[in-house]
Short mmCIF file of C-alpha atoms and ligand atoms in Angstrom, two decimals:
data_model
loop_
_atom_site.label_atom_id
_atom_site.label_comp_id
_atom_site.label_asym_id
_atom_site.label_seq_id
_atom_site.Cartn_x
_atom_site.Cartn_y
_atom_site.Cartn_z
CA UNK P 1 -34.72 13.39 33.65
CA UNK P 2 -31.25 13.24 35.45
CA UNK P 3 -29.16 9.92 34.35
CA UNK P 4 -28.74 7.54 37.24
CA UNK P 5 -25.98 5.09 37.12
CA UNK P 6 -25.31 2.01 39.32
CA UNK P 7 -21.67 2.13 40.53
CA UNK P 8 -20.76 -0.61 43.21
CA UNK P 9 -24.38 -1.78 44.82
CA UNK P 10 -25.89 1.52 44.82
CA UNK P 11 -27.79 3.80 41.82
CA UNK P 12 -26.29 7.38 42.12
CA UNK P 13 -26.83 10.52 40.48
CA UNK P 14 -24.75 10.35 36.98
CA UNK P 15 -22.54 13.35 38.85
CA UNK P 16 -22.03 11.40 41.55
CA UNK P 17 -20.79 8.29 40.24
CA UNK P 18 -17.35 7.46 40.70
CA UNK P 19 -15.02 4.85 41.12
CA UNK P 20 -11.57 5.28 43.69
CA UNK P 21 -8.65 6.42 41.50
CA UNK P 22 -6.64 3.36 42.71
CA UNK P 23 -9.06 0.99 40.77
CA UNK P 24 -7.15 -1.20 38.72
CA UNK P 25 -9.86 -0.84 35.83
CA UNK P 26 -8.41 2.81 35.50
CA UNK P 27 -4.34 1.97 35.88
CA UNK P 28 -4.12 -0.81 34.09
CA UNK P 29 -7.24 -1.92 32.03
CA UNK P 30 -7.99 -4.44 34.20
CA UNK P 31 -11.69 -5.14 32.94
CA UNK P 32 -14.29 -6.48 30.86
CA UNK P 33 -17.58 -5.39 29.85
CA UNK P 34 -20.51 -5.73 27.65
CA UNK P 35 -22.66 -3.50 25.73
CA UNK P 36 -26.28 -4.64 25.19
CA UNK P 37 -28.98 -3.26 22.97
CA UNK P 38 -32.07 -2.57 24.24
CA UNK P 39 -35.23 -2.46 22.35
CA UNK P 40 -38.55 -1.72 23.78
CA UNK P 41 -37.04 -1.93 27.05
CA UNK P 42 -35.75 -4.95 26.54
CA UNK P 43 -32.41 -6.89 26.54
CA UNK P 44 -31.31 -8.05 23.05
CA UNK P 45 -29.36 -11.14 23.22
CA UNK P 46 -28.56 -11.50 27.28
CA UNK P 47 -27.31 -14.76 27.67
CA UNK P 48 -24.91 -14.85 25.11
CA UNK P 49 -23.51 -11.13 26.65
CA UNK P 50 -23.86 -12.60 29.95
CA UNK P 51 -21.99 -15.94 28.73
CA UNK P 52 -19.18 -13.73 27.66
CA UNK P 53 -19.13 -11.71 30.41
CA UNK P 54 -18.22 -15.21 32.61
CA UNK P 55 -15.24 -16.37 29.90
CA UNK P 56 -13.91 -12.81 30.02
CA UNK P 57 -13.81 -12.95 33.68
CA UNK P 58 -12.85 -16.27 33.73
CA UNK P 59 -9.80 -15.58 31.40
CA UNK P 60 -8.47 -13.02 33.01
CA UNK P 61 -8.92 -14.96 36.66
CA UNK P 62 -11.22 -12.10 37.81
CA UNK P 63 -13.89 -13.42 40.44
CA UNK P 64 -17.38 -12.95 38.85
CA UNK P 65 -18.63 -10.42 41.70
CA UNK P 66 -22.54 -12.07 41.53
CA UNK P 67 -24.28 -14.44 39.93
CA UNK P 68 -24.95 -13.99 35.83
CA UNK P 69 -28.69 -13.66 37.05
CA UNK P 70 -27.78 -10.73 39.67
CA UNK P 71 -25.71 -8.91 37.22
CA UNK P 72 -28.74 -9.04 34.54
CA UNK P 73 -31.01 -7.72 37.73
CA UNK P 74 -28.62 -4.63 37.57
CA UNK P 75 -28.93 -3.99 33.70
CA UNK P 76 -32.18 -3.97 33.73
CA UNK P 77 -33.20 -1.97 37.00
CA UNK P 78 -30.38 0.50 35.27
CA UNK P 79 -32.16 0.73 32.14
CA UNK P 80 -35.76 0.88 33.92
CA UNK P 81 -34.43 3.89 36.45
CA UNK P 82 -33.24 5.44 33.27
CA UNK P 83 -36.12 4.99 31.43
CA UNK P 84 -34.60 3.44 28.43
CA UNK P 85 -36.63 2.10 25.53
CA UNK P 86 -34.35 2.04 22.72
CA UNK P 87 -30.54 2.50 23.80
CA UNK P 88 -27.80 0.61 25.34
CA UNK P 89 -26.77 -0.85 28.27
CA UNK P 90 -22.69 -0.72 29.61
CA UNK P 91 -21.85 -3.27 32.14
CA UNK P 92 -18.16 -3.23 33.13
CA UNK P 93 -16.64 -5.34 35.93
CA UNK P 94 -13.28 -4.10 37.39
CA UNK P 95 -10.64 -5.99 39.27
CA UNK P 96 -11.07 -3.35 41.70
CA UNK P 97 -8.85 -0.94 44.02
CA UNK P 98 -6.54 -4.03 45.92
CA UNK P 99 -3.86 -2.64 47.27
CA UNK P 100 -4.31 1.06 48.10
CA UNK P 101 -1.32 1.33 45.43
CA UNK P 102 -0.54 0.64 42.36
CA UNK P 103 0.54 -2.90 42.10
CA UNK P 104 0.86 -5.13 39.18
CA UNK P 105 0.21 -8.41 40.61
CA UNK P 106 -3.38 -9.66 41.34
CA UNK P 107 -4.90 -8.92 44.84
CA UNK P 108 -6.64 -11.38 46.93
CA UNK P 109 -9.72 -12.72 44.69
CA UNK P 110 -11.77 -11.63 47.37
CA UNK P 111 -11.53 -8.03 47.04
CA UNK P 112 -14.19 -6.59 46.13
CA UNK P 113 -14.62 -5.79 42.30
CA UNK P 114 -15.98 -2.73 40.56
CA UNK P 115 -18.93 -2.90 38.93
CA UNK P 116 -20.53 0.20 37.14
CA UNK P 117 -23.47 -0.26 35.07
CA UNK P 118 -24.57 2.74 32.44
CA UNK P 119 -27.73 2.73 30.02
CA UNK P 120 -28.90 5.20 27.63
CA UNK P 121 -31.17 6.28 24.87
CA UNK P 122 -29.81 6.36 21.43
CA UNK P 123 -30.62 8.64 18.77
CA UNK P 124 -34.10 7.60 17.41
CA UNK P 125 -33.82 6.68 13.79
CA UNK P 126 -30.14 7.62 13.33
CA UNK P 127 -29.28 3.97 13.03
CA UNK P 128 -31.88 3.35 10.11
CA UNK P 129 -30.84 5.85 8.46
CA UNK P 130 -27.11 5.18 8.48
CA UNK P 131 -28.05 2.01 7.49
CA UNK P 132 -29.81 3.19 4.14
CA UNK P 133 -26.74 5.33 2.92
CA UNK P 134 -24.36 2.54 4.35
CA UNK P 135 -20.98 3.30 5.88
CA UNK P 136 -17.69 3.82 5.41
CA UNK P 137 -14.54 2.08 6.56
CA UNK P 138 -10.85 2.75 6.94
CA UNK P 139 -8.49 -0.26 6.55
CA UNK P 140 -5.60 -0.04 9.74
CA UNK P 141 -2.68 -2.59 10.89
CA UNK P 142 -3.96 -4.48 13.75
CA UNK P 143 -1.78 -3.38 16.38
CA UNK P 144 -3.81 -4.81 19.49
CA UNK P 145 -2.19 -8.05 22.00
CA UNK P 146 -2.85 -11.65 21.09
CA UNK P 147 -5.71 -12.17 23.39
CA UNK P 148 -8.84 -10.06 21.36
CA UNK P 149 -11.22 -12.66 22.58
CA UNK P 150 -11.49 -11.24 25.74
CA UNK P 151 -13.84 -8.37 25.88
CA UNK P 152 -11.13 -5.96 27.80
CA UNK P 153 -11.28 -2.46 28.41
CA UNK P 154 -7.91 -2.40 27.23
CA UNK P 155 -8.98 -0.32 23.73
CA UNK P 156 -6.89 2.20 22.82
CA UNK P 157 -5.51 0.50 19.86
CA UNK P 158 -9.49 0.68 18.27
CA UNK P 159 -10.04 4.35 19.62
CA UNK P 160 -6.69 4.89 17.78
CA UNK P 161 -8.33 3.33 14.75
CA UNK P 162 -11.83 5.12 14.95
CA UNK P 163 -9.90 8.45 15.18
CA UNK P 164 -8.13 7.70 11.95
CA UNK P 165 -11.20 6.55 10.33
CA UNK P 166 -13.42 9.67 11.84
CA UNK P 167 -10.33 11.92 10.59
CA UNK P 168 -11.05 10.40 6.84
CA UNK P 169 -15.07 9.96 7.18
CA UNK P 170 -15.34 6.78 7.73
CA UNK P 171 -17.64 5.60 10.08
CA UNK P 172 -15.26 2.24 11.49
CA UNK P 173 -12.06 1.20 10.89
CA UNK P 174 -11.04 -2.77 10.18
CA UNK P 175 -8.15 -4.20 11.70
CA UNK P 176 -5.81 -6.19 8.93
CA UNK P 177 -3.08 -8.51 10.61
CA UNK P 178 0.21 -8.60 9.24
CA UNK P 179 -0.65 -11.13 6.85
CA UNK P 180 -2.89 -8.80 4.88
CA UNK P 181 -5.90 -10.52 6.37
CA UNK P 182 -8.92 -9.10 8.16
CA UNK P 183 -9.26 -9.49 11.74
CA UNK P 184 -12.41 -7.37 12.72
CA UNK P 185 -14.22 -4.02 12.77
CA UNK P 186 -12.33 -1.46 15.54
CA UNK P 187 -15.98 -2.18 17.72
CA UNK P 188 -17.38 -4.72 15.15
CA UNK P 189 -17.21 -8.32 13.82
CA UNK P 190 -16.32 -7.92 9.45
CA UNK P 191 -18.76 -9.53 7.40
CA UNK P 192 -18.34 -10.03 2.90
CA UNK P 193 -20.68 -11.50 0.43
CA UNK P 194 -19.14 -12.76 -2.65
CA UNK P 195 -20.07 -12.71 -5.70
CA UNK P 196 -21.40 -16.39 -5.68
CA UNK P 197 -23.59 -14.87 -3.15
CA UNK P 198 -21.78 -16.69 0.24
CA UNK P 199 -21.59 -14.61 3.81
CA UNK P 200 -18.24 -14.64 4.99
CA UNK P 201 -17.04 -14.08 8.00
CA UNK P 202 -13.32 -14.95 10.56
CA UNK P 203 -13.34 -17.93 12.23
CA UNK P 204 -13.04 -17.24 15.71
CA UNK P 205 -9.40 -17.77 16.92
CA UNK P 206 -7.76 -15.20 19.85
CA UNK P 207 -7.65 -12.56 17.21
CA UNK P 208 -11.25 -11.43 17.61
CA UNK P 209 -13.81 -11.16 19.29
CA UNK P 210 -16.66 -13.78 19.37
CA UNK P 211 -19.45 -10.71 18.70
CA UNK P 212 -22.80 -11.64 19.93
CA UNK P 213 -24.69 -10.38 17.15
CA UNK P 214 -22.04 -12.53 15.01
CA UNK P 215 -23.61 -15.78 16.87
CA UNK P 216 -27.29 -14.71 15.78
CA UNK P 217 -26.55 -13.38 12.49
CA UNK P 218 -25.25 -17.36 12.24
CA UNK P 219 -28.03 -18.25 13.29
CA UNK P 220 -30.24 -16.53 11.17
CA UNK P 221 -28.32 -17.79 7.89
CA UNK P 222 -28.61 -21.46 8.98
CA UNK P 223 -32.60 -20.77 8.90
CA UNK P 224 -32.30 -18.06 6.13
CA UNK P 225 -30.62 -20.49 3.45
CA UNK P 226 -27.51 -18.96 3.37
CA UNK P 227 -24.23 -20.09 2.87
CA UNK P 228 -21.61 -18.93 5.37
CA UNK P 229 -17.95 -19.82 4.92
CA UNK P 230 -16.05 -19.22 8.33
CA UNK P 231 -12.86 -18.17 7.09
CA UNK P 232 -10.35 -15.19 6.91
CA UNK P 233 -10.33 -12.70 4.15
CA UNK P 234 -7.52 -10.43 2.54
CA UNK P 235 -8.49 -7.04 2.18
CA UNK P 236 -8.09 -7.55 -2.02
CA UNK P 237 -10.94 -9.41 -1.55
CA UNK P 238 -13.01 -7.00 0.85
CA UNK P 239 -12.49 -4.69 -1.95
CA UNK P 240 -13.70 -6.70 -4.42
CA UNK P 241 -16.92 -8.02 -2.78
CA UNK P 242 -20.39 -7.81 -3.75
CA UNK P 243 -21.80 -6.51 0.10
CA UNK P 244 -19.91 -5.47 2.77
CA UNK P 245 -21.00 -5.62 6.33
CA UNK P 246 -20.37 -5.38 10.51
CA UNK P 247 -22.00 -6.48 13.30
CA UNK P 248 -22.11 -5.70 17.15
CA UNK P 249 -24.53 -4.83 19.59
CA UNK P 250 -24.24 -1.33 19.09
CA UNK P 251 -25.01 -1.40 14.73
CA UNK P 252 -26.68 -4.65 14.78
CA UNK P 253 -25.92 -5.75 10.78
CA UNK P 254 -24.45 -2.11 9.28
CA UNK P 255 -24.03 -2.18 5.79
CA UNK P 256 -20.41 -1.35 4.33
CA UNK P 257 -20.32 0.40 0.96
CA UNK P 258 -16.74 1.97 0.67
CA UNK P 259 -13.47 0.51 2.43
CA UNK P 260 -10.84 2.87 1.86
CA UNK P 261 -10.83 4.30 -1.94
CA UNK P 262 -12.85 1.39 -2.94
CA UNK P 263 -16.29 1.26 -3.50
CA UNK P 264 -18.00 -2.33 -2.37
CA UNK P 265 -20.65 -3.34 -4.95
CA UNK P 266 -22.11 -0.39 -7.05
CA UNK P 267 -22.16 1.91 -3.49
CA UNK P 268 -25.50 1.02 -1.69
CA UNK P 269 -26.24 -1.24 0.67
CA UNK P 270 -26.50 -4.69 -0.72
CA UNK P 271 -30.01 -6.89 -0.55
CA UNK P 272 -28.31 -9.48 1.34
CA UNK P 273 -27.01 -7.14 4.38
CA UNK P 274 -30.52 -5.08 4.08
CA UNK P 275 -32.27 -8.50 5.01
CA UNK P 276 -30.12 -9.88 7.66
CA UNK P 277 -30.90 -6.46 9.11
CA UNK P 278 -34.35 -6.02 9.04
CA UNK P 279 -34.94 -10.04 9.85
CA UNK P 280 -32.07 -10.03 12.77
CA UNK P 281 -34.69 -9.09 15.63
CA UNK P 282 -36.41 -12.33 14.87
CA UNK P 283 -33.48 -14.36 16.01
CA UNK P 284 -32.33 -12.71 18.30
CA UNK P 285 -32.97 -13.28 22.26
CA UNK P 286 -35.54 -10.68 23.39
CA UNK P 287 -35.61 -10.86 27.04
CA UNK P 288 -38.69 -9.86 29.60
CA UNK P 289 -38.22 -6.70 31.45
N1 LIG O 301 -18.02 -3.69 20.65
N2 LIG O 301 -15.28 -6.90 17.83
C1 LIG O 301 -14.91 -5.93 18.67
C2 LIG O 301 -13.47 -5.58 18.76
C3 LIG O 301 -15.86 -5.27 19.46
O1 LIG O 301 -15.47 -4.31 20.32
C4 LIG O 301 -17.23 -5.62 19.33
C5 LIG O 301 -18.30 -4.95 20.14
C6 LIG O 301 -17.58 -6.63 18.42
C7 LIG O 301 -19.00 -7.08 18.23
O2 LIG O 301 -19.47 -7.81 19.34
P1 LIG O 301 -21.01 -7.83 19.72
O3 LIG O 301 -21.74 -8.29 18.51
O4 LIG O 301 -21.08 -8.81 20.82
O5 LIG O 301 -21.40 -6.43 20.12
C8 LIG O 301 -16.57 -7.25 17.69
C9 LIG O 301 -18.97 -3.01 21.53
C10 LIG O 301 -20.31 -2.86 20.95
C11 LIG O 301 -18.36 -1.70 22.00
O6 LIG O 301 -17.20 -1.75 22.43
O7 LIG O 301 -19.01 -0.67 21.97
#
């Protein structure tokens, strides 16, 4: 079945889709987006993606180009024209073309933005079963601006990151700021469990991202009888944990079970991560086709 993609008002061909090379999305990074899961066709989570998707805008001064509800009408014809049942869902929202040159201030808020919208099937099973070996991670210096709570497209400091950790077999790389704390996963919120059995996870400040499957995972612990402390974490103590985790959209809750040279626990995924996984769809916001 040939990928369709909706680019601007209209579902195209996936060969066909394109956006002008003046976009401001391409020179400068001048966009958000979100990435949903979908299971069963559904959306996982939609109003807290599509609450996001308004601060982002908001932040960055970009005119939301339709209403939240109009936007989630364009996920989900995307994922029904692509026949999605289990995948993902890419929503991006440009500042669009302006000028017809490259310019660095804003255009008028009424030009039109870009909006491309891209679903797809994932990998049956290759989720669960990265999730019963666990993954990897490769500690990096957090070299990204002071504003990571905006979901930009601006990511070349985490693809720079992923590379490093895909060059060393690691699966995700965490950002530590200067201070020796963690700041987040390269694509993922950074989750510990200490020995005393509490889930710990960054506050959310401008230095990450506030991860949607973060919110539900809080959730979840609130009802699960968990204890979650909100606070940073060095990466001594990462190493040290009991259970190592991320979350986003994309892994849901992925166990951790070596950072760096270290190995977290005694190597396997750890029973509190395994249930926050399996339980996590229970939370979450399934939405109707
Ligand atoms: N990334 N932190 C960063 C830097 C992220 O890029 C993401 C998500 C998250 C987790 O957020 P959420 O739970 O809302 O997915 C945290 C997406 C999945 C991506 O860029 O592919």
């Amino acid at each position: 079945m040939s990928r369709i993609v909706y680019v601007n008002g209209r579902y195209v061909p996936y060969a066909q889709a394109s956006v002008h090379v003046e976009d401001r999305g391409f020179q400068f990074a001048d966009a958000v987006y979100e990435v949903c899961q979908v299971l069963g066709g559904h959306l996982i989570d939609e109003p807290r993606h599509m609450a996001r998707l308004a601060r982002s805008l908001a932040e960055l001064e970009i005119e939301a180009p339709m209403s939240a509800a109009a936007l989630a009408h364009v996920m989900r014809e995307t994922i029904k024209r692509n026949r999605v049942k289990d995948g993902l869902v890419y929503l991006q929202v440009t500042r669009g073309e302006g000028y017809g040159k490259r310019e660095f201030t804003f255009p008028a808020k009424d030009v039109p933005r870009t909006v491309v919208c891209l679903a797809r099937t994932t990998k049956p099973g290759a989720q669960d079963a990265a999730a019963r070996t666990g993954i990897s991670v490769k500690s990096m210096p957090d070299i990204r601006w002071k504003r990571c709570d905006i979901k930009t497209v601006m990511l070349l400091p985490a693809c720079l990151a992923k590379q490093a950790a895909h060059d060393e077999g690691a699966s995700e790389a965490w950002f530590v700021g200067a201070d020796g704390y963690v700041t987040e996963g390269a694509s993922s919120n950074a989750w510990i469990v200490s020995d005393g059995g509490s889930v710990i996870t960054r506050q959310i400040t401008t230095d990450i991202l506030p991860g949607v499957t973060r919110a539900t995972v809080m959730d979840m612990l609130a009802k699960e009888n968990l204890t979650l402390e909100e606070r940073p974490f060095r990466l001594e103590e990462a190493l040290k944990a009991r259970e190592a985790f991320i979350t986003s959209a994309t892994n849901i809750v992925m166990p951790v079970v070596r950072i760096d040279a270290a190995q977290i626990g005694d190597g396997k995924p750890g029973p509190v991560t395994l249930r926050l996984r399996s339980k996590f769809h229970q939370f979450a916001n399934i939405s109707g086709a």
